[in-house]
Short mmCIF file of C-alpha atoms in Angstrom, two decimals:
data_model
loop_
_atom_site.label_atom_id
_atom_site.label_comp_id
_atom_site.label_asym_id
_atom_site.label_seq_id
_atom_site.Cartn_x
_atom_site.Cartn_y
_atom_site.Cartn_z
CA MET A 1 28.47 6.71 -53.47
CA ALA A 2 27.42 5.01 -50.26
CA GLU A 3 24.76 2.33 -50.18
CA TYR A 4 21.33 3.87 -49.90
CA THR A 5 18.69 2.10 -47.85
CA PRO A 6 15.89 4.06 -46.16
CA VAL A 7 16.22 4.13 -42.37
CA PRO A 8 12.88 2.38 -41.55
CA LEU A 9 13.80 -0.47 -43.91
CA LEU A 10 17.14 -0.86 -42.11
CA MET A 11 15.40 -0.75 -38.72
CA ALA A 12 12.97 -3.54 -39.57
CA ALA A 13 15.60 -5.59 -41.44
CA GLU A 14 17.92 -5.40 -38.43
CA GLN A 15 15.27 -7.06 -36.27
CA PHE A 16 14.53 -9.82 -38.79
CA ALA A 17 18.23 -10.50 -39.30
CA LYS A 18 18.47 -11.46 -35.63
CA LEU A 19 16.26 -14.50 -36.25
CA PRO A 20 18.00 -17.83 -36.90
CA GLY A 21 18.52 -18.71 -40.55
CA ILE A 22 17.51 -15.24 -41.77
CA GLY A 23 20.32 -13.48 -43.64
CA MET A 24 20.47 -9.80 -44.54
CA LYS A 25 18.88 -10.30 -47.97
CA THR A 26 15.88 -12.20 -46.58
CA ALA A 27 15.62 -9.76 -43.68
CA GLN A 28 15.34 -6.86 -46.13
CA ARG A 29 12.67 -8.70 -48.11
CA LEU A 30 10.65 -9.31 -44.94
CA ALA A 31 11.20 -5.71 -43.80
CA TYR A 32 10.00 -4.46 -47.17
CA HIS A 33 6.85 -6.56 -46.79
CA ILE A 34 6.17 -5.16 -43.31
CA LEU A 35 6.64 -1.56 -44.48
CA THR A 36 4.12 -1.98 -47.27
CA LEU A 37 1.52 -3.60 -44.99
CA PRO A 38 -1.41 -1.57 -43.70
CA ILE A 39 -0.46 -0.20 -40.27
CA ASP A 40 -3.08 -2.39 -38.56
CA SER A 41 -1.62 -5.57 -40.03
CA ALA A 42 1.85 -4.51 -38.90
CA LYS A 43 0.48 -3.90 -35.40
CA GLU A 44 -1.22 -7.29 -35.44
CA PHE A 45 2.05 -8.96 -36.41
CA ALA A 46 4.08 -7.28 -33.67
CA ALA A 47 1.39 -7.80 -31.03
CA GLY A 48 0.83 -11.44 -32.02
CA VAL A 49 4.50 -12.32 -31.70
CA LEU A 50 4.89 -10.49 -28.40
CA MET A 51 1.68 -11.91 -26.95
CA ALA A 52 2.86 -15.43 -27.79
CA ARG A 53 6.12 -14.80 -25.92
CA GLU A 54 4.30 -13.22 -22.98
CA SER A 55 1.74 -16.00 -22.66
CA VAL A 56 4.26 -18.83 -22.79
CA ARG A 57 4.89 -20.72 -19.55
CA PHE A 58 6.91 -23.81 -18.76
CA CYS A 59 5.07 -26.85 -17.46
CA VAL A 60 6.27 -27.34 -13.87
CA LYS A 61 6.67 -31.06 -14.50
CA CYS A 62 7.93 -31.70 -18.02
CA GLN A 63 9.28 -28.15 -18.70
CA ASN A 64 7.56 -28.08 -22.09
CA PHE A 65 5.97 -24.87 -23.36
CA THR A 66 2.41 -24.42 -22.22
CA SER A 67 0.14 -21.41 -22.14
CA SER A 68 -1.28 -19.89 -19.00
CA ASN A 69 -4.81 -20.67 -18.01
CA LEU A 70 -6.72 -17.40 -18.21
CA GLU A 71 -8.95 -18.07 -15.19
CA SER A 72 -6.11 -19.00 -12.90
CA ASP A 73 -4.24 -15.96 -14.27
CA LEU A 74 -6.90 -13.76 -12.79
CA GLU A 75 -6.64 -15.48 -9.43
CA THR A 76 -2.88 -15.37 -9.05
CA GLU A 77 -1.03 -12.16 -8.55
CA ASN A 78 2.27 -13.14 -10.02
CA LEU A 79 1.61 -14.15 -13.62
CA GLN A 80 5.21 -14.89 -14.49
CA ASN A 81 5.79 -17.42 -11.74
CA GLN A 82 2.41 -19.04 -11.94
CA VAL A 83 2.36 -22.82 -11.51
CA CYS A 84 0.91 -24.58 -14.54
CA LEU A 85 0.80 -28.03 -16.04
CA CYS A 86 0.75 -28.89 -19.73
CA VAL A 87 -2.11 -30.94 -21.15
CA ILE A 88 0.04 -34.08 -21.34
CA CYS A 89 1.09 -33.92 -17.68
CA GLN A 90 -2.50 -33.13 -16.67
CA ASP A 91 -3.80 -36.27 -18.40
CA GLU A 92 -3.99 -38.94 -15.67
CA HIS A 93 -6.13 -41.38 -17.66
CA ASN A 94 -4.47 -41.84 -21.03
CA ARG A 95 -0.82 -41.21 -20.20
CA ASN A 96 1.54 -43.51 -18.37
CA HIS A 97 3.33 -41.23 -15.92
CA LYS A 98 5.83 -43.96 -15.03
CA VAL A 99 7.62 -43.69 -18.40
CA ILE A 100 9.42 -40.41 -19.10
CA CYS A 101 10.78 -39.64 -22.55
CA VAL A 102 13.65 -37.12 -22.24
CA VAL A 103 14.01 -34.81 -25.27
CA GLU A 104 16.06 -31.80 -26.24
CA SER A 105 13.33 -29.32 -27.16
CA PRO A 106 9.55 -28.78 -27.35
CA LYS A 107 9.76 -29.47 -31.08
CA ASP A 108 10.73 -33.07 -30.28
CA VAL A 109 7.61 -33.52 -28.16
CA SER A 110 5.51 -32.53 -31.18
CA VAL A 111 7.41 -35.05 -33.31
CA PHE A 112 6.71 -37.94 -30.92
CA GLU A 113 3.08 -36.90 -30.47
CA ARG A 114 2.65 -36.89 -34.24
CA THR A 115 3.58 -40.58 -34.41
CA GLY A 116 0.89 -41.36 -31.85
CA GLY A 117 2.98 -44.33 -30.71
CA PHE A 118 3.99 -43.09 -27.26
CA ASN A 119 1.64 -42.82 -24.32
CA GLY A 120 4.13 -41.93 -21.59
CA VAL A 121 5.09 -38.41 -20.53
CA TYR A 122 7.99 -36.16 -21.53
CA HIS A 123 10.79 -34.14 -20.05
CA VAL A 124 12.21 -31.25 -22.08
CA LEU A 125 15.87 -30.40 -21.38
CA HIS A 126 15.90 -27.16 -23.43
CA GLY A 127 19.31 -27.91 -24.88
CA LEU A 128 22.07 -30.50 -24.98
CA LEU A 129 25.35 -30.69 -23.11
CA SER A 130 28.04 -29.02 -25.17
CA PRO A 131 31.03 -27.79 -23.18
CA ILE A 132 32.49 -26.26 -26.35
CA ASP A 133 29.43 -23.99 -26.70
CA GLY A 134 29.36 -23.35 -22.96
CA THR A 135 26.29 -25.49 -22.22
CA HIS A 136 26.86 -27.29 -18.90
CA PRO A 137 24.53 -29.55 -16.89
CA GLU A 138 23.25 -26.63 -14.80
CA ASP A 139 22.05 -24.88 -18.01
CA LEU A 140 19.66 -27.73 -18.82
CA ARG A 141 16.52 -28.77 -16.93
CA ILE A 142 18.29 -31.76 -15.38
CA ARG A 143 17.59 -30.81 -11.76
CA GLU A 144 13.86 -30.76 -12.56
CA LEU A 145 14.16 -34.26 -14.06
CA MET A 146 15.88 -35.57 -10.93
CA GLU A 147 13.08 -34.14 -8.79
CA ARG A 148 10.58 -36.14 -10.81
CA LEU A 149 12.42 -39.37 -10.03
CA THR A 150 11.16 -39.24 -6.43
CA GLU A 151 7.73 -40.05 -7.86
CA ASN A 152 6.96 -43.57 -9.02
CA VAL A 153 9.05 -43.84 -12.24
CA ASP A 154 9.77 -47.10 -14.09
CA GLU A 155 11.68 -46.00 -17.14
CA ILE A 156 13.57 -43.05 -18.56
CA ILE A 157 13.86 -43.07 -22.36
CA MET A 158 16.78 -40.93 -23.53
CA ALA A 159 15.43 -39.55 -26.82
CA THR A 160 18.09 -36.97 -27.64
CA ASN A 161 19.44 -36.69 -31.20
CA PRO A 162 21.98 -39.27 -32.45
CA THR A 163 24.73 -36.62 -32.52
CA VAL A 164 27.85 -36.17 -30.41
CA GLU A 165 26.04 -33.75 -28.06
CA GLY A 166 22.93 -35.93 -27.97
CA GLU A 167 24.96 -39.02 -27.08
CA ALA A 168 26.96 -37.20 -24.41
CA THR A 169 23.78 -35.82 -22.83
CA ALA A 170 22.09 -39.25 -22.91
CA THR A 171 25.11 -40.92 -21.29
CA TYR A 172 25.47 -38.19 -18.64
CA ILE A 173 21.81 -38.20 -17.64
CA GLY A 174 21.61 -42.00 -17.87
CA ARG A 175 24.35 -42.37 -15.25
CA LEU A 176 22.79 -39.72 -13.06
CA VAL A 177 19.38 -41.43 -13.16
CA LYS A 178 20.93 -44.78 -12.24
CA THR A 179 22.68 -43.21 -9.26
CA VAL A 180 19.67 -41.26 -8.03
CA GLY A 181 17.24 -44.13 -8.71
CA ALA A 182 19.60 -46.63 -7.02
CA GLY A 183 19.41 -48.88 -10.08
CA GLU A 184 15.64 -49.32 -9.83
CA ILE A 185 14.83 -47.08 -12.78
CA LYS A 186 15.40 -48.52 -16.25
CA VAL A 187 17.26 -46.18 -18.61
CA THR A 188 16.85 -46.78 -22.34
CA ARG A 189 18.08 -45.13 -25.52
CA LEU A 190 16.33 -44.83 -28.91
CA ALA A 191 17.40 -47.59 -31.33
CA TYR A 192 19.96 -46.87 -34.02
CA GLY A 193 19.42 -48.46 -37.40
CA LEU A 194 18.44 -47.88 -40.99
CA PRO A 195 15.78 -45.24 -41.58
CA ALA A 196 12.60 -46.56 -43.20
CA GLY A 197 12.69 -46.33 -46.98
CA ALA A 198 16.45 -45.84 -47.11
CA ALA A 199 18.76 -47.55 -49.59
CA LEU A 200 21.57 -49.63 -48.11
CA GLU A 201 24.14 -48.17 -50.50
CA PHE A 202 23.60 -44.67 -49.09
CA ALA A 203 23.76 -45.66 -45.42
CA ASP A 204 26.85 -44.42 -43.59
CA ASP A 205 29.20 -46.86 -41.89
CA VAL A 206 28.15 -46.08 -38.33
CA THR A 207 24.47 -46.56 -39.10
CA LEU A 208 25.11 -49.79 -41.00
CA THR A 209 27.31 -51.21 -38.25
CA ARG A 210 24.69 -50.42 -35.61
CA ALA A 211 21.90 -51.85 -37.76
CA LEU A 212 23.89 -55.07 -38.03
CA GLU A 213 24.69 -55.18 -34.31
CA ASN A 214 21.09 -54.61 -33.30
CA ARG A 215 19.59 -57.03 -35.82
CA ASN A 216 16.33 -58.67 -34.82
CA GLU A 217 15.06 -62.18 -35.46
CA ILE A 218 12.10 -62.27 -37.86
CA MET B 1 -3.68 -38.82 -31.39
CA ALA B 2 -3.97 -35.28 -32.66
CA GLU B 3 -0.92 -33.16 -33.40
CA TYR B 4 0.34 -31.51 -30.27
CA THR B 5 1.78 -28.02 -30.51
CA PRO B 6 1.65 -25.61 -27.56
CA VAL B 7 -0.72 -22.66 -28.13
CA PRO B 8 1.89 -19.86 -27.83
CA LEU B 9 4.07 -21.60 -30.42
CA LEU B 10 1.11 -21.75 -32.79
CA MET B 11 0.28 -18.10 -32.13
CA ALA B 12 3.77 -16.88 -32.99
CA ALA B 13 4.15 -19.28 -35.92
CA GLU B 14 0.87 -18.04 -37.40
CA GLN B 15 2.26 -14.50 -37.54
CA PHE B 16 5.57 -15.53 -39.12
CA ALA B 17 3.78 -17.71 -41.67
CA LYS B 18 2.08 -14.57 -43.02
CA LEU B 19 5.43 -13.24 -44.22
CA PRO B 20 6.38 -13.87 -47.86
CA GLY B 21 8.53 -16.95 -48.46
CA ILE B 22 8.06 -18.25 -44.91
CA GLY B 23 6.39 -21.67 -44.81
CA MET B 24 4.89 -23.34 -41.75
CA LYS B 25 8.09 -25.24 -40.88
CA THR B 26 10.24 -22.10 -40.95
CA ALA B 27 7.54 -20.14 -39.12
CA GLN B 28 7.59 -22.71 -36.30
CA ARG B 29 11.37 -22.53 -36.12
CA LEU B 30 11.24 -18.72 -35.85
CA ALA B 31 8.40 -18.93 -33.32
CA TYR B 32 10.42 -21.37 -31.25
CA HIS B 33 13.33 -18.92 -31.27
CA ILE B 34 11.12 -16.05 -30.13
CA LEU B 35 9.61 -18.11 -27.28
CA THR B 36 13.04 -18.99 -25.92
CA LEU B 37 14.28 -15.39 -26.06
CA PRO B 38 14.40 -13.28 -22.90
CA ILE B 39 11.17 -11.28 -22.69
CA ASP B 40 13.04 -8.00 -23.24
CA SER B 41 14.55 -9.22 -26.50
CA ALA B 42 11.11 -10.33 -27.69
CA LYS B 43 9.75 -6.88 -26.82
CA GLU B 44 12.62 -5.23 -28.65
CA PHE B 45 11.90 -7.33 -31.74
CA ALA B 46 8.18 -6.51 -31.79
CA ALA B 47 8.73 -2.83 -31.02
CA GLY B 48 11.52 -2.50 -33.58
CA VAL B 49 9.42 -3.92 -36.39
CA LEU B 50 6.38 -1.85 -35.48
CA MET B 51 8.39 1.34 -35.02
CA ALA B 52 9.91 0.87 -38.47
CA ARG B 53 6.43 0.59 -39.98
CA GLU B 54 5.16 3.57 -38.02
CA SER B 55 8.09 5.81 -38.89
CA VAL B 56 8.01 5.06 -42.60
CA ARG B 57 6.80 7.85 -44.88
CA PHE B 58 6.70 8.17 -48.63
CA CYS B 59 8.78 10.88 -50.25
CA VAL B 60 6.28 13.34 -51.77
CA LYS B 61 8.33 13.47 -54.95
CA CYS B 62 9.80 10.05 -55.74
CA GLN B 63 7.42 7.99 -53.51
CA ASN B 64 10.38 6.07 -52.09
CA PHE B 65 10.40 5.12 -48.43
CA THR B 66 11.84 7.78 -46.20
CA SER B 67 11.68 8.33 -42.47
CA SER B 68 10.06 11.27 -40.81
CA ASN B 69 12.18 14.12 -39.59
CA LEU B 70 11.82 14.21 -35.83
CA GLU B 71 11.93 18.00 -35.55
CA SER B 72 9.30 18.59 -38.17
CA ASP B 73 7.24 15.85 -36.53
CA LEU B 74 7.01 17.99 -33.44
CA GLU B 75 5.90 20.99 -35.43
CA THR B 76 3.21 19.31 -37.49
CA GLU B 77 0.04 18.04 -35.95
CA ASN B 78 -0.77 15.31 -38.40
CA LEU B 79 2.19 12.95 -38.43
CA GLN B 80 0.75 10.53 -40.95
CA ASN B 81 0.16 13.08 -43.68
CA GLN B 82 3.32 15.00 -43.06
CA VAL B 83 5.11 16.24 -46.16
CA CYS B 84 8.65 14.90 -46.41
CA LEU B 85 11.38 14.54 -48.98
CA CYS B 86 13.89 11.70 -49.21
CA VAL B 87 17.62 12.47 -49.11
CA ILE B 88 17.98 11.94 -52.85
CA CYS B 89 15.19 14.38 -53.77
CA GLN B 90 16.56 16.88 -51.23
CA ASP B 91 20.00 16.83 -52.86
CA GLU B 92 20.00 19.78 -55.26
CA HIS B 93 23.78 19.81 -55.79
CA ASN B 94 24.81 16.28 -56.71
CA ARG B 95 21.68 14.94 -58.35
CA ASN B 96 20.33 15.79 -61.77
CA HIS B 97 16.62 16.37 -61.21
CA LYS B 98 15.94 16.43 -64.95
CA VAL B 99 16.52 12.68 -65.34
CA ILE B 100 14.01 10.41 -63.58
CA CYS B 101 14.61 6.68 -63.29
CA VAL B 102 11.27 4.88 -62.87
CA VAL B 103 11.49 1.67 -60.81
CA GLU B 104 9.11 -0.90 -59.39
CA SER B 105 10.08 -0.81 -55.72
CA PRO B 106 12.35 0.86 -53.14
CA LYS B 107 14.62 -2.19 -53.37
CA ASP B 108 15.45 -1.20 -56.95
CA VAL B 109 16.54 2.26 -55.82
CA SER B 110 19.04 0.62 -53.46
CA VAL B 111 20.31 -1.54 -56.33
CA PHE B 112 20.98 1.46 -58.59
CA GLU B 113 22.53 3.46 -55.76
CA ARG B 114 24.87 0.57 -55.04
CA THR B 115 26.30 0.81 -58.57
CA GLY B 116 27.02 4.48 -58.00
CA GLY B 117 26.62 5.03 -61.73
CA PHE B 118 23.43 7.07 -61.72
CA ASN B 119 23.18 10.66 -60.53
CA GLY B 120 19.60 11.43 -61.53
CA VAL B 121 16.54 11.00 -59.33
CA TYR B 122 14.04 8.16 -58.99
CA HIS B 123 10.34 7.47 -59.10
CA VAL B 124 9.02 4.40 -57.29
CA LEU B 125 5.82 2.90 -58.74
CA HIS B 126 5.24 0.45 -55.85
CA GLY B 127 4.19 -2.32 -58.20
CA LEU B 128 3.84 -3.24 -61.86
CA LEU B 129 0.78 -3.34 -64.08
CA SER B 130 -0.72 -6.81 -63.98
CA PRO B 131 -4.40 -6.99 -64.90
CA ILE B 132 -4.40 -10.70 -64.07
CA ASP B 133 -3.42 -9.93 -60.46
CA GLY B 134 -5.78 -6.96 -60.34
CA THR B 135 -3.07 -4.28 -60.48
CA HIS B 136 -4.31 -1.42 -62.66
CA PRO B 137 -2.72 1.97 -63.45
CA GLU B 138 -4.58 3.67 -60.58
CA ASP B 139 -2.96 1.23 -58.10
CA LEU B 140 0.53 2.46 -58.99
CA ARG B 141 2.07 5.87 -58.31
CA ILE B 142 1.66 6.92 -61.94
CA ARG B 143 -0.40 10.04 -61.21
CA GLU B 144 2.43 11.29 -58.98
CA LEU B 145 4.90 10.71 -61.82
CA MET B 146 2.76 12.72 -64.25
CA GLU B 147 2.64 15.59 -61.76
CA ARG B 148 6.44 15.67 -61.74
CA LEU B 149 6.52 16.11 -65.53
CA THR B 150 5.29 19.69 -65.16
CA GLU B 151 8.73 20.48 -63.71
CA ASN B 152 11.72 20.72 -66.02
CA VAL B 153 12.27 17.07 -67.02
CA ASP B 154 14.54 15.93 -69.87
CA GLU B 155 14.41 12.15 -69.67
CA ILE B 156 12.41 9.33 -68.13
CA ILE B 157 14.33 6.04 -67.85
CA MET B 158 11.96 3.08 -67.59
CA ALA B 159 13.92 0.74 -65.32
CA THR B 160 11.29 -1.90 -64.60
CA ASN B 161 12.24 -5.60 -64.68
CA PRO B 162 12.64 -7.35 -68.07
CA THR B 163 9.49 -9.42 -67.44
CA VAL B 164 6.06 -9.41 -69.08
CA GLU B 165 4.67 -7.09 -66.39
CA GLY B 166 7.79 -4.91 -66.42
CA GLU B 167 7.61 -4.51 -70.19
CA ALA B 168 3.88 -3.75 -70.16
CA THR B 169 4.35 -1.13 -67.45
CA ALA B 170 7.28 0.47 -69.28
CA THR B 171 5.31 0.63 -72.53
CA TYR B 172 2.19 2.02 -70.84
CA ILE B 173 4.02 4.72 -68.91
CA GLY B 174 6.27 5.51 -71.87
CA ARG B 175 3.24 6.34 -74.04
CA LEU B 176 1.65 8.36 -71.26
CA VAL B 177 4.82 10.41 -70.74
CA LYS B 178 5.07 11.15 -74.47
CA THR B 179 1.45 12.34 -74.53
CA VAL B 180 1.71 14.45 -71.38
CA GLY B 181 5.16 15.81 -72.29
CA ALA B 182 4.03 16.57 -75.88
CA GLY B 183 7.03 14.63 -77.21
CA GLU B 184 9.56 16.90 -75.50
CA ILE B 185 10.53 14.38 -72.86
CA LYS B 186 12.85 11.56 -73.92
CA VAL B 187 11.70 8.10 -72.76
CA THR B 188 14.34 5.37 -72.57
CA ARG B 189 14.42 1.74 -71.53
CA LEU B 190 17.26 -0.23 -69.88
CA ALA B 191 19.33 -2.17 -72.43
CA TYR B 192 18.77 -5.87 -72.95
CA GLY B 193 21.80 -8.06 -73.54
CA LEU B 194 24.11 -10.62 -72.05
CA PRO B 195 24.76 -10.33 -68.33
CA ALA B 196 28.40 -9.73 -67.42
CA GLY B 197 30.31 -12.96 -66.82
CA ALA B 198 27.67 -15.12 -68.51
CA ALA B 199 28.44 -17.99 -70.89
CA LEU B 200 26.91 -17.75 -74.35
CA GLU B 201 25.78 -21.38 -74.28
CA PHE B 202 23.51 -20.72 -71.28
CA ALA B 203 21.89 -17.55 -72.65
CA ASP B 204 18.23 -17.93 -73.60
CA ASP B 205 17.07 -17.17 -77.14
CA VAL B 206 15.38 -13.85 -76.36
CA THR B 207 18.46 -12.49 -74.58
CA LEU B 208 20.79 -13.66 -77.35
CA THR B 209 18.61 -12.19 -80.10
CA ARG B 210 18.44 -8.85 -78.30
CA ALA B 211 22.19 -8.87 -77.64
CA LEU B 212 22.76 -9.37 -81.37
CA GLU B 213 20.24 -6.68 -82.37
CA ASN B 214 21.72 -4.13 -79.99
CA ARG B 215 25.36 -4.88 -80.82
CA ASN B 216 27.79 -2.01 -80.44
CA GLU B 217 30.84 -1.08 -82.50
CA ILE B 218 34.11 -1.53 -80.63
#
């Protein structure tokens, strides 16, 4: 006897299974939940998700997600290509626009903002170089970063992840910035070392070696 | 500095966080995925989920999910209240309509169908009795089950989960069936015992006691 799953359940599960980290079992559980919701709640869910996607814009400067300004939406004819700035890039008083922290994704901006320890601005690459996955420099927002260097920039902090792809991207962009900036722009990289609260015995060799190399006088 | 998350990301994450088993971290990850999708894929996701919910009907007999028949949709004026039968209830040749397996949810129907070992029909309660959670007999599809007893029914198999709520529901419905059926309808319960492939040492006391009580001659 063939497996029996009602068609609407399959339809909804198929959509959920497309999401990252959602397998077929979880997708069916979510689909089941949606099918037992009142129709208005299901509509609200679908509309909420779609509206979020439709309202999202990229900041013309840092390329982070931002939402469109409703008033300016009404004034411009082309909503999709509307020019908008995120709240961080708009802030001329509290943010140092001469220091740009380059990150992989909008999530990383949230992480830095949560620490409250950085008052510069950001640049979101929307990915990392990974030739093996087919991600080349032209797929990232590197051109937009280079355009920002014509403004008065003192420092570029490469804040990509400490992974192979993160390192490669940091090195690639670092060289590019030095060339474009004619050596006048400082390029820095996040420090490697022991994570706070970690036990020495569980630290891997690379981390431990770097922590030793970059030791500070106390 | 306050936490910084772009508005569209929050909007989408809020919707995902409403789903069962999806926490705020996962919701943000899913939201991030949706925001980076091409707009057409996002539309397809939202439309697919909503269409599934809109096309779902309940089988008038077993109360399982079923989808509407497009042709009959065109003939009837009121789509929502349209009368439809699921494929299992429609099958007069291969299914024994005198044996009804009563389950908690449509998922359980899929589970039994996967085994291929049952050729009767089903009845989906859409929940279990749980006074503490405010689920009373009138919240389940018990009335619909009683209506089916007027047809020629030999046996009701109570196939609810072996939990407190599952047991209570099985006992409650079992008594009701005996009263309504004037003792002519057999009421059975799924067997308790050791799960296949289990190790005796890990079996809990209740399971082991029941396995001993219900031992079979070999």
